[in-house]
Every structure is written in structure tokens, then in C-alpha cells.
CSV table of C-alpha atoms and ligand atoms in Angstrom, one decimal:
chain,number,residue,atom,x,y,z
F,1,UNK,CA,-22.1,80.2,-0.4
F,2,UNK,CA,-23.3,80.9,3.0
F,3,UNK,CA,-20.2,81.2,5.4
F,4,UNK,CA,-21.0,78.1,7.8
F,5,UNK,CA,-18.6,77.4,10.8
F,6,UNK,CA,-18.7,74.0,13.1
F,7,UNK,CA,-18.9,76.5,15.8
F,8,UNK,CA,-19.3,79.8,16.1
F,9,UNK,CA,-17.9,81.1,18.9
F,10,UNK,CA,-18.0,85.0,17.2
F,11,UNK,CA,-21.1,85.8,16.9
F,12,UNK,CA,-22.5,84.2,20.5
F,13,UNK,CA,-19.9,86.5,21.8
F,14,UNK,CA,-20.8,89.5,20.1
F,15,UNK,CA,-24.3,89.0,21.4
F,16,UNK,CA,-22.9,88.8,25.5
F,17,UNK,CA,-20.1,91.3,24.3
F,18,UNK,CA,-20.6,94.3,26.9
F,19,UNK,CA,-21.0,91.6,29.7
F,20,UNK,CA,-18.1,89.8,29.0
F,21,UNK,CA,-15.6,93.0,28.2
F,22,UNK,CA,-16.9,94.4,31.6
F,23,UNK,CA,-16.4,91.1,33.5
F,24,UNK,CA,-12.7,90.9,32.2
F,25,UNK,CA,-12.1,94.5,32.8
F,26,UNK,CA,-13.2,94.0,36.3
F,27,UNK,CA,-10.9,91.3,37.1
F,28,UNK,CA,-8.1,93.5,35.0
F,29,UNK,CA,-8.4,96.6,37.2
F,30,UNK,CA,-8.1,94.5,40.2
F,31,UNK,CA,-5.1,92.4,39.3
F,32,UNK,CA,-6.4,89.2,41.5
F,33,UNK,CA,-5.7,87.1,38.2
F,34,UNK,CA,-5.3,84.1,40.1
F,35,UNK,CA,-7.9,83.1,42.9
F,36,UNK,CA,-10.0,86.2,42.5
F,37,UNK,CA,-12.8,86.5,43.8
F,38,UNK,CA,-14.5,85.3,40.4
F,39,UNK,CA,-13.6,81.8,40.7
F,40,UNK,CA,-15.1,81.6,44.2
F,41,UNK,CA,-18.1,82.8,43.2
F,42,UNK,CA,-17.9,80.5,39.9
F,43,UNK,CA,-17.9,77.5,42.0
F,44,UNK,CA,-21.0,78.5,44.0
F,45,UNK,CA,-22.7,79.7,40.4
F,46,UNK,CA,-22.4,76.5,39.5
F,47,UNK,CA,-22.8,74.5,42.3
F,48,UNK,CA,-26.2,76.0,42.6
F,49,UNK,CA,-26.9,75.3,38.8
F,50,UNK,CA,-26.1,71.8,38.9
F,51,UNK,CA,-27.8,71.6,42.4
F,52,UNK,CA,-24.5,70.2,44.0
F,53,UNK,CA,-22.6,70.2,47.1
F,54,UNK,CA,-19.3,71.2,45.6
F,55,UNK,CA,-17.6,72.3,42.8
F,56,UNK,CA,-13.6,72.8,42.4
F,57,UNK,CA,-12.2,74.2,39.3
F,58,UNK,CA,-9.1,73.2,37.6
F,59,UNK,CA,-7.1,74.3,34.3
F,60,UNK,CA,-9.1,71.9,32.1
F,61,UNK,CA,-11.2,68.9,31.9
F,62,UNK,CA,-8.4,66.4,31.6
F,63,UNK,CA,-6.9,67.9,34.9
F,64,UNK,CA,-10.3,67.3,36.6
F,65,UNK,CA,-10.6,63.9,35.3
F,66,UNK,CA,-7.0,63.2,36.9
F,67,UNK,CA,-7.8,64.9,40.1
F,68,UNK,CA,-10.8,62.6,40.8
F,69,UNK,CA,-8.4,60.1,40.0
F,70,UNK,CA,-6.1,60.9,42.6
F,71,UNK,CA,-8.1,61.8,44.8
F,72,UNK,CA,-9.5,57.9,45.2
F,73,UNK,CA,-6.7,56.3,46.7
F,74,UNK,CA,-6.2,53.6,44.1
F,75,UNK,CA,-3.3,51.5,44.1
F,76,UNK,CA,-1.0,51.1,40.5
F,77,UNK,CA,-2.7,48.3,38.4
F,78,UNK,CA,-6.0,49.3,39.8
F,79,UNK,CA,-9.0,49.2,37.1
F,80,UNK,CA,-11.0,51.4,35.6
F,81,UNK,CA,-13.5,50.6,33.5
F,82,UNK,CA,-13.7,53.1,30.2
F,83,UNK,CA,-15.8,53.5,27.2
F,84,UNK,CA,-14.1,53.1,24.0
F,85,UNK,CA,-15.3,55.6,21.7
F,86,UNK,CA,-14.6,58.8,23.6
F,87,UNK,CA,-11.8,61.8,23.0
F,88,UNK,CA,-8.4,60.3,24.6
F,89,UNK,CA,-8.5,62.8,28.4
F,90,UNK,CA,-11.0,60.4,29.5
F,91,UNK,CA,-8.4,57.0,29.1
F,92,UNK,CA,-5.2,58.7,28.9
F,93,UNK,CA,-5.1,59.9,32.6
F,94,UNK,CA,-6.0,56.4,34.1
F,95,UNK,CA,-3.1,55.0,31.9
F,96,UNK,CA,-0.9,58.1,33.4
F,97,UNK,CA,-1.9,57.3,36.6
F,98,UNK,CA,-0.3,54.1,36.6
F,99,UNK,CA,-3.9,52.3,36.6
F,100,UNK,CA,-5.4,49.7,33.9
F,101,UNK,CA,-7.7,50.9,31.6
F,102,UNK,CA,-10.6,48.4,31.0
F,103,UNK,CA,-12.2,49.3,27.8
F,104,UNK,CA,-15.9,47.9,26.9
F,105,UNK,CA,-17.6,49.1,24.0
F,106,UNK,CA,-20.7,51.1,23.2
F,107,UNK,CA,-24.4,51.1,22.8
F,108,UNK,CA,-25.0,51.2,19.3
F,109,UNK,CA,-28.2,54.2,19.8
F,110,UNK,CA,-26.5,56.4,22.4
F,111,UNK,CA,-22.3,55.7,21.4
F,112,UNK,CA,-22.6,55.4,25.4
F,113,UNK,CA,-20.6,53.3,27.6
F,114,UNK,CA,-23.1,49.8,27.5
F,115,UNK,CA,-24.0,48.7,31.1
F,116,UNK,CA,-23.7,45.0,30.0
F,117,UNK,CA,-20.3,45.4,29.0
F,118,UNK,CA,-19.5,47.0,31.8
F,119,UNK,CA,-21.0,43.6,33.9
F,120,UNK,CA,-18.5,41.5,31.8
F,121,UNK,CA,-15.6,43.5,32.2
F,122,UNK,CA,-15.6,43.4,36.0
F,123,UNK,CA,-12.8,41.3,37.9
F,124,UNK,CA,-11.6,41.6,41.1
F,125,UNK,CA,-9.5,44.7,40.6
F,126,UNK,CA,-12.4,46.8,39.5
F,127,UNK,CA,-12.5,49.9,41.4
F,128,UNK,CA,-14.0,52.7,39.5
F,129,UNK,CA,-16.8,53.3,36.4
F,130,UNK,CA,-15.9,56.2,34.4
F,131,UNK,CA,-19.0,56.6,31.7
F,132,UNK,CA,-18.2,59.5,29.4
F,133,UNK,CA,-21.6,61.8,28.3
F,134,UNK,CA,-20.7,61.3,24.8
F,135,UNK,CA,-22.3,64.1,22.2
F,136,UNK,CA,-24.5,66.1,25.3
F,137,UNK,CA,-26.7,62.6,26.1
F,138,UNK,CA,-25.9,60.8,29.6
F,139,UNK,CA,-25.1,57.2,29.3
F,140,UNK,CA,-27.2,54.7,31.0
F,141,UNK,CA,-26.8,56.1,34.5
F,142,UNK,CA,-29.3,54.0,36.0
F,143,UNK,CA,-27.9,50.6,35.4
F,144,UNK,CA,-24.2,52.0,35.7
F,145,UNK,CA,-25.3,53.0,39.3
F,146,UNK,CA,-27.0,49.8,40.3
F,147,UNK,CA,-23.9,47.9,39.2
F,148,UNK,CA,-21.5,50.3,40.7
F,149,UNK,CA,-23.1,49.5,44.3
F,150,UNK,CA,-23.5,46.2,43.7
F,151,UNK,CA,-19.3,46.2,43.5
F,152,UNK,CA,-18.3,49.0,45.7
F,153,UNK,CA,-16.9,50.7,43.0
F,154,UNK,CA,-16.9,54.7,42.1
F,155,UNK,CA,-18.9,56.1,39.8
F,156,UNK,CA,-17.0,59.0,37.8
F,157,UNK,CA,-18.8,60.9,35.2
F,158,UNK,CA,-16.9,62.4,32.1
F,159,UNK,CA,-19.5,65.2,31.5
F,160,UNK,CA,-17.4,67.4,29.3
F,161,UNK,CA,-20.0,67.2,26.4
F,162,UNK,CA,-22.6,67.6,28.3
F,163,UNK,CA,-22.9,70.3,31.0
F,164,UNK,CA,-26.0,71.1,31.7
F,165,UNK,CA,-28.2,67.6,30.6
F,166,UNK,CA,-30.8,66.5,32.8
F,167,UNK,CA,-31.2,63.0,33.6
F,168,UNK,CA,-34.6,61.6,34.3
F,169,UNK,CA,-36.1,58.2,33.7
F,170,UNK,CA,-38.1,57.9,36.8
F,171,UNK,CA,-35.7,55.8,38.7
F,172,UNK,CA,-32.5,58.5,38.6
F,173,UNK,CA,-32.8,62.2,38.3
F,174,UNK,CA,-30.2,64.8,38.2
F,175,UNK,CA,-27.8,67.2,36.5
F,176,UNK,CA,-25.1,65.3,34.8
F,177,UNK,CA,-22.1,65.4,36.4
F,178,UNK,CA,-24.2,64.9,40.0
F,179,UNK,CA,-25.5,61.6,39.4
F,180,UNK,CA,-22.4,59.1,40.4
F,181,UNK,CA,-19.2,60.0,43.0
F,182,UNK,CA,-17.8,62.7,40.8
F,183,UNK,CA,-18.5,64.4,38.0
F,184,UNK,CA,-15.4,66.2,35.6
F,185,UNK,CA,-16.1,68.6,33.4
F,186,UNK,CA,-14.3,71.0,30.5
F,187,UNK,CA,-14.5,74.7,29.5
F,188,UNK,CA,-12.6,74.6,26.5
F,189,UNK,CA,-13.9,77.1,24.1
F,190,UNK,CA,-15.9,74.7,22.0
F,191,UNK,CA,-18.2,73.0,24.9
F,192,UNK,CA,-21.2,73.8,25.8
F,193,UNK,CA,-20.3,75.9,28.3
F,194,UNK,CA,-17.0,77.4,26.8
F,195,UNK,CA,-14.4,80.2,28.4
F,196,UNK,CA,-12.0,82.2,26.4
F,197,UNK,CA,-8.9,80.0,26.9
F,198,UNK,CA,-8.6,76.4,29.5
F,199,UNK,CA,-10.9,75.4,32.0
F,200,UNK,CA,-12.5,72.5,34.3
F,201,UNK,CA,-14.5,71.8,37.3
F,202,UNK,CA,-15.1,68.8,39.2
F,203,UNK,CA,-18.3,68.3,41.2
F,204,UNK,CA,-19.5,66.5,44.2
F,205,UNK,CA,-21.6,65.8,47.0
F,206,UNK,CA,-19.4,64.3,49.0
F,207,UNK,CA,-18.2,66.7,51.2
F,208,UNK,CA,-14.5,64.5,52.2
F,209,UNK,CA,-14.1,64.2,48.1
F,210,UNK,CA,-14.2,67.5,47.7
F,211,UNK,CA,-12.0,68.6,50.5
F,212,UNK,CA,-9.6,66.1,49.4
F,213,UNK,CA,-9.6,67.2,45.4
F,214,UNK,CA,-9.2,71.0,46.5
F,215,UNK,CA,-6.3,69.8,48.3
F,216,UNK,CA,-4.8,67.8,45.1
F,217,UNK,CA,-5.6,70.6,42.7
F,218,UNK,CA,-3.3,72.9,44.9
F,219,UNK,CA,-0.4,71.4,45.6
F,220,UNK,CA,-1.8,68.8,48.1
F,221,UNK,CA,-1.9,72.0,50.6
F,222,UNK,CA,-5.2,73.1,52.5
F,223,UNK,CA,-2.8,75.8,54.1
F,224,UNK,CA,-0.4,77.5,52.3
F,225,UNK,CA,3.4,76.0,52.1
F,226,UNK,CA,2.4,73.3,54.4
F,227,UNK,CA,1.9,70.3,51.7
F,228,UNK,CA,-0.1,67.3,53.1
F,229,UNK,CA,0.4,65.4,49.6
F,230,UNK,CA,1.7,65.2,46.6
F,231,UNK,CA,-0.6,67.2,44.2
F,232,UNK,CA,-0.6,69.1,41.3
F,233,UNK,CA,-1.2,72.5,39.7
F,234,UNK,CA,-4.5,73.3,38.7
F,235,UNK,CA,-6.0,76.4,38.5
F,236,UNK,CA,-8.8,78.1,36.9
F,237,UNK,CA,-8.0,81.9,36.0
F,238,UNK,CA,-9.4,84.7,37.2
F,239,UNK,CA,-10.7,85.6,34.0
F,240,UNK,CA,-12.3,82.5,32.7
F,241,UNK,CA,-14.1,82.3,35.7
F,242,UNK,CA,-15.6,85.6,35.1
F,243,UNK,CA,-16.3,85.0,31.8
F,244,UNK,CA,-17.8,81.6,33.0
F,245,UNK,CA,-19.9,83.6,35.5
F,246,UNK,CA,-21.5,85.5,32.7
F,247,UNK,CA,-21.9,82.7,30.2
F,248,UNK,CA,-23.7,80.5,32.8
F,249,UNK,CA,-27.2,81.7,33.2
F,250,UNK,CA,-27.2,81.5,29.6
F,251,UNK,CA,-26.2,77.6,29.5
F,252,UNK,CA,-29.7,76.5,29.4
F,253,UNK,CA,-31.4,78.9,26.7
F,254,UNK,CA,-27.9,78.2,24.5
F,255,UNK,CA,-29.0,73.9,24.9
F,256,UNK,CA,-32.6,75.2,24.2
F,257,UNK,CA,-31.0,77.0,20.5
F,258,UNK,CA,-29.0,73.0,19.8
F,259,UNK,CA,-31.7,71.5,20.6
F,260,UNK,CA,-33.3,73.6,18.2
F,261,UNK,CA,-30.8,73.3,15.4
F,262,UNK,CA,-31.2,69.7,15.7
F,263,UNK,CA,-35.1,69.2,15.6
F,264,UNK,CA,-34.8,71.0,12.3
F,265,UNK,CA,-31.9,68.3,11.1
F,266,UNK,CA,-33.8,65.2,12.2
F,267,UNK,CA,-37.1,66.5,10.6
F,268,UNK,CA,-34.9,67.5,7.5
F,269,UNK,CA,-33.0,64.6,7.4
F,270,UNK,CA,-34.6,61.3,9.1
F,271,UNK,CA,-36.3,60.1,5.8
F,272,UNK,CA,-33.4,60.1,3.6
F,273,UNK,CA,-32.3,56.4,2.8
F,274,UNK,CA,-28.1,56.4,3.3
F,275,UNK,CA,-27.8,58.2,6.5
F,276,UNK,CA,-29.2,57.9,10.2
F,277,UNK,CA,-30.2,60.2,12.2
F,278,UNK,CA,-29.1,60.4,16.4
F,279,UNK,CA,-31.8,58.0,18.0
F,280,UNK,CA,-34.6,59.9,20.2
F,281,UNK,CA,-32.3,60.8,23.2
F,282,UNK,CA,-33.0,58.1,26.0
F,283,UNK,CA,-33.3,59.1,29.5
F,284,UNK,CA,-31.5,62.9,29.0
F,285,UNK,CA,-32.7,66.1,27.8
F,286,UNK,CA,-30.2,66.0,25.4
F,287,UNK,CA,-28.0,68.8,25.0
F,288,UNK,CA,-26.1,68.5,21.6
F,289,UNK,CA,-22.5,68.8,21.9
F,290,UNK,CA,-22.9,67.3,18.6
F,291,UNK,CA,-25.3,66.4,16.4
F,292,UNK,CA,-23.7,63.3,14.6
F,293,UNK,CA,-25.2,61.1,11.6
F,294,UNK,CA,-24.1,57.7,10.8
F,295,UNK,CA,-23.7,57.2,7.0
F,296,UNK,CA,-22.6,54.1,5.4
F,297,UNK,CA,-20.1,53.6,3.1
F,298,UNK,CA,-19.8,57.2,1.6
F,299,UNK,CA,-19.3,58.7,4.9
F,300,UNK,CA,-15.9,60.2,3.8
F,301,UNK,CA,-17.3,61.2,0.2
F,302,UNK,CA,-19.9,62.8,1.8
F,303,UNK,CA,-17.7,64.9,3.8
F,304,UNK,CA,-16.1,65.7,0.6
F,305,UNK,CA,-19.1,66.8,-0.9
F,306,UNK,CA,-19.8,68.9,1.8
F,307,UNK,CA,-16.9,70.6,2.2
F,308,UNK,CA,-16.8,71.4,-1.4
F,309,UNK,CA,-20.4,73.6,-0.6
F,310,UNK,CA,-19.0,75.2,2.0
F,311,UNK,CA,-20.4,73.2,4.5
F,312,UNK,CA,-17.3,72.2,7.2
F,313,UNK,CA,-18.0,68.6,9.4
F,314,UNK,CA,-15.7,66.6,11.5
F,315,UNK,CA,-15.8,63.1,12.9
F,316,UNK,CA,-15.3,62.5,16.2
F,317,UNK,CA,-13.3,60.2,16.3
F,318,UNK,CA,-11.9,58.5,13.2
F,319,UNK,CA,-9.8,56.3,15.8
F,320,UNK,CA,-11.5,54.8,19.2
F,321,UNK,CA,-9.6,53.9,22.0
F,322,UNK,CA,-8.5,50.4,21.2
F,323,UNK,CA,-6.7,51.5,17.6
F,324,UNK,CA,-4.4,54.1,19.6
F,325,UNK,CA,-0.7,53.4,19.7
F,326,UNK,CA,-0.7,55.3,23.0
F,327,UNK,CA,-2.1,52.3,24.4
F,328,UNK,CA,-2.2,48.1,24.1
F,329,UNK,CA,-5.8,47.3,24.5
F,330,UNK,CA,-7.0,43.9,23.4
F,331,UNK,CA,-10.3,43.0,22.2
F,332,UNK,CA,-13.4,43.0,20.3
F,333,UNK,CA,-15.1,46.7,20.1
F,334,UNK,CA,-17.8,45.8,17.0
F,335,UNK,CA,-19.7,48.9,17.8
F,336,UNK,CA,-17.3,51.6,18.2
F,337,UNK,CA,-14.9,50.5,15.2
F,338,UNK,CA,-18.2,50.6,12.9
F,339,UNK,CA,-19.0,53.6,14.4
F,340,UNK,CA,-15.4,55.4,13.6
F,341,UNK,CA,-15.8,54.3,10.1
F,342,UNK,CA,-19.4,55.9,10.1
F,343,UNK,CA,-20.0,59.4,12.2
F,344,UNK,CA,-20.3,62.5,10.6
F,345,UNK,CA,-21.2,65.4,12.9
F,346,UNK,CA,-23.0,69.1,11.4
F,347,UNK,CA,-22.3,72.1,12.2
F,348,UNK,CA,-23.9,72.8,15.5
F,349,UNK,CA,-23.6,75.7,18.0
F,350,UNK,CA,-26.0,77.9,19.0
F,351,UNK,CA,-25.9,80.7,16.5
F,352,UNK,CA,-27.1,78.5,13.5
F,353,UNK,CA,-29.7,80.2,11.4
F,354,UNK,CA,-32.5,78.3,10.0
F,355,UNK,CA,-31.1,79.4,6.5
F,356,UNK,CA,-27.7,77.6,7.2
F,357,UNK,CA,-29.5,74.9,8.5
F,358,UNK,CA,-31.7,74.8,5.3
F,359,UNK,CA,-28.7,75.0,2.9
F,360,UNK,CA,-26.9,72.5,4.6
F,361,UNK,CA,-30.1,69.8,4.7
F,362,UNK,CA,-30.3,70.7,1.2
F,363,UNK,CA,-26.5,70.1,0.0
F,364,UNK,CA,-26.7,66.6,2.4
F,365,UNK,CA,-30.2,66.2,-0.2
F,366,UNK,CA,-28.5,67.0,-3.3
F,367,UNK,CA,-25.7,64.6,-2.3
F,368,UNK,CA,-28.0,61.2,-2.2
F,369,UNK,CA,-30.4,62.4,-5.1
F,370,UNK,CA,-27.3,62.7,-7.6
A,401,LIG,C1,-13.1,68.0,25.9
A,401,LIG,C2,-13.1,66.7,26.6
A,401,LIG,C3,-12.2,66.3,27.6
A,401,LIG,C4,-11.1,67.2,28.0
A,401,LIG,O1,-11.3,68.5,28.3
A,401,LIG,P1,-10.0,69.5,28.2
A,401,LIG,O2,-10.6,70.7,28.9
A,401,LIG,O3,-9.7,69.7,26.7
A,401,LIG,O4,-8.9,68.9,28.9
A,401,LIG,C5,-12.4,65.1,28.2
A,401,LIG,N1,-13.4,64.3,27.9
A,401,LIG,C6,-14.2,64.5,26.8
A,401,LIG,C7,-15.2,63.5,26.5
A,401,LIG,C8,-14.1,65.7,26.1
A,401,LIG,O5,-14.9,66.0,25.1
């Protein structure tokens, strides 16, 4: 049996390995662990990738997603308005906040936050839209935008799945993570853009935002020991920025790779009857976090199956937002409670070999032919 990993964070690293070692050592042999100069020039790195104003790091993407947060000036009881199928960060900070989490549910082709829910769930109280880039696609940005200025509200984009997407369907283009007020993003090892440990950034073109969240992320001080609000702690090492630094300018060829992986699933896999295949990626060069079937019925047997060949799959998520006892959320989510019972995501990074790939089309074959 082929030894097949979800990701496979070994073997991209042996591949940068010098780079990365040096990079470390640098920031080692200079001891400026904290605020080195690797972070600053991090946050230009990317900045200038993502074609943005500003970027701030933080210690992860949860942090960044509270930051923007913050740095809004929303009063307790406030709304925001959520997708429910997403990983908890994205709803769990507006709850800590003290604001109310308005959930809507998804589109059934993207699993993204559906603009016409989002129309419904708007009162009075609305104050921010906070789409999440589920899998590496953007959500309908386009509509969420029009809607957003047509209430005054903030856009905030949970792009932690999807660094480096493009949007473009004529009317909107960008980087995701430029296109509404904010954009929040995660380096956790896993994401597309991974560091060796925690990591976040938050990005901008608003040039008072971004003042503001730098000031939040550090204490609320702009000048050392002289605190102009309460903040918090968030820092991005020394060290994952340097590793960051030398992982970026390979972001787009590593999306090119799972992209690549997951041409050779949907060609593999489209035609068989039992399982369905991610919809052709609307509006977004899709950048494939995950590449996620929906299988009916025998989902979990499937995974079973799989497991059993030596082929390891997860589901993100078994549980959406409204079935968590962190929260009481009332309502009818149809789509994202079907889709909890359904998803099953492949292995996918950007080391997959077309022989893994093969074996595991093959076992997913085998499974519905017996
Ligand atoms: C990973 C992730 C986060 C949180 O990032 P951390 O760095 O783990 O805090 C938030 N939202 C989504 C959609 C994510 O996938």
C-alpha cells in the first residue's frame, strides 16, 4: 500500500529545505525572535502579493478574525451575519465578542455563504458580512458587496482556506482577502500557505483600519507602554515570518500542483454514479484547500473502505454551526446539515503523485463496482 497522507507537509519541506534551515538560522543567530526584521518584511511580501495596502500579522487566523472584530467599533448585541458550514474561528469570536451571530446557510455548488440568505437575514442591527472562502473558492463576492453597500455594513472576508485565489467575474476582481473591508487569514501548518507552528495576517486598504488593528494586536499601544485601548496580544514570530517569507513566492506554483491533483480527481471520478464531484469553481481560480466529494448515503462506509486501503480522508465538518452546543442558534440550515451528512474530502496537498492519485481513484472505483 502506497503510504498516502491528507497532507504532506514532509516532503514540500524537504524540497525548500536549505531555504528554510538558512532562513531560521538567520533569525536564530540574531536573537530578534519577536518583531525581527522578518515579520516587517513579511507584511510587505505579502502586501505586494495580494496587491494590498496593508497587512498586520497576528498569532493565528482566529486572532485576526477577532482583531477586525475589534477594531470596528461595534456595540454588544451587534450582528454579524455568518455562514453556517465553516470551522468554528469564524463564529466563535463574534459570540466572544459579545456580538450576535446571524447564521444563514449555504449555496448548495460552492458550500459558500448564499447572498440571498444573507438579504433575509438582515435587521436593523446588521453591521458586518463575514463570508468565509470555504475549501480555496471565494464566495459570491459580487452580490455580498452590492448588498453590503446597500446597508452600510462591513464586509470581512474569512480567507484562511484560500490565500492566494483570484476573484474575477467581470464585475469584481481581486486577491481574496482584498475584495471587502478586511480580509483574515491563517498560517497554520496545513493551509495553503502554512508556517512551522501559529500564524495570521489581516489585510487592508484602508489605511485608518489598519492603523487601528496594529494598535489592537499590540496591546492597543502605537508607542510603547503608553496604551490607547484595550487590546490584545498578538504576535507573529520571528521565525514563521521567515519561513513565510520563503514559502511565499512559491504560494502560486503550490495552488498550480492542487489544482493539478484535482483535475486528475474530477476527470477520474465525475462519471461515477454515487458520488459528486466539487462544481466547476464559479467566479475564483480555485485554489483547493480541499478537494471535497459529496456521496450519499455510504459517505461514512466509504470512508471506511478507504481507510482500510490505506487511503486517509476527513470531513469537514461532521457538525455545522447551528448543531454546536457552544452556541443556541435557531433555524432551518437544509443545505449545510445535508451537506455534514455528505462531504468527504481526498487527500490533497501539493506533493500528490499521479500514482497516489491513481490508486486512490481506483480504491474510490473498486468501492461502487463491488
Ligand atoms: C483555519 C481556519 C481558521 C482559523 O485559523 P487558526 O490559525 O487555526 O486560528 C478560521 N477560519 C477558517 C475557515 C479556517 O479554516
Amino acid at each position: 500500500m502506497p503510504d498516502i497522507k491528507m497532507v504532506d507537509l514532509h516532503k514540500q519541506y524537504q524540497k525548500i529545505k536549505h531555504e528554510v534551515d538558512a532562513a531560521i538560522q538567520e533569525v536564530i543567530s540574531t536573537t530578534s525572535f519577536i518583531n525581527g526584521p522578518q515579520v516587517n518584511a513579511f507584511r510587505q511580501n505579502l502586501a505586494a502579493y495580494l496587491n494590498a495596502r496593508h497587512v498586520i500579522t497576528c498569532a493565528n487566523g482566529t486572532d485576526a478574525l477577532q482583531i477586525a472584530l475589534m477594531a470596528l467599533d461595534l456595540k454588544p448585541g451587534d450582528e454579524v451575519i455568518s455562514p453556517d458550514f465553516t470551522f468554528i474561528a469564524t463564529v466563535e469570536v463574534i459570540a466572544l465578542l459579545g456580538l450576535k451571530p446571524v447564521i444563514v446557510d449555504v449555496d448548495p455548488l460552492t458550500f459558500t455563504m448564499d447572498p440571498d440568505e444573507v438579504r433575509k437575514a438582515i435587521t436593523p442591527k446588521t453591521r458586518v458580512i463575514l463570508p468565509v472562502h470555504l475549501y480555496g473558492q471565494c464566495a459570491n463576492m459580487t452580490e455580498l458587496t452590492s448588498i453590503a453597500e446597500l446597508h452600510n455594513l462591513y464586509l470581512i472576508e474569512d480567507t484562511a482556506q484560500a490565500l492566494g485565489a483570484e476573484y474575477n467575474d467581470g464585475t469584481l476582481s481581486g486577491k481574496a482577502g482584498t475584495l471587502g473591508t478586511i480580509g483574515c487569514t491563517s498560517f497554520f501548518p496545513s493551509k495553503n500557505l502554512g508556517c512551522f507552528g501559529d500564524g495570521g495576517a489581516i489585510i487592508t486598504n484602508h489605511d485608518a483600519l489598519a492603523k487601528k488593528m496594529q494598535c489592537i494586536a499590540n496591546h492597543g499601544a502605537n508607542v510603547k507602554y503608553y496604551h490607547d485601548e484595550v487590546g490584545i496580544n498578538s504576535r507573529l514570530d520571528s521565525i514563521q515570518a521567515a519561513i513565510l517569507n520563503v514559502k511565499l513566492p512559491y504560494l502560486n506554483q503550490y495552488a498550480l500542483a492542487r489544482r493539478k491533483a484535482a483535475s486528475y480527481y474530477n476527470e477520474r471520478l465525475s462519471a461515477l454514479p454515487g458520488i459528486c464531484t466539487p462544481a466547476p469553481a464559479r467566479h475564483t481560480s480555485h485554489v483547493f484547500h480541499q478537494y471535497t466529494l459529496k456521496v450519499k448515503e455510504v459517505r461514512d462506509e466509504l470512508k471506511n473502505y478507504l481507510e482500510k486501503k490505506g487511503i486517509p480522508t476527513m470531513i469537514y465538518y461532521p457538525v455545522p454551526m447551528h448543531g454546536q452546543k457552544a452556541f443556541t442558534i435557531v433555524g432551518k440550515f437544509p443545505v449545510s446539515a445535508q451537506l455534514a451528512n455528505e462531504v468527504l474530502s481526498l487527500p490533497m496537498h501539493t506533493e500528490l503523485q499521479e500514482s497516489e492519485l491513481d490508486y486512490i481513484c481506483t480504491q474510490i472505483e473498486n468501492y461502487f463496482k463491488k
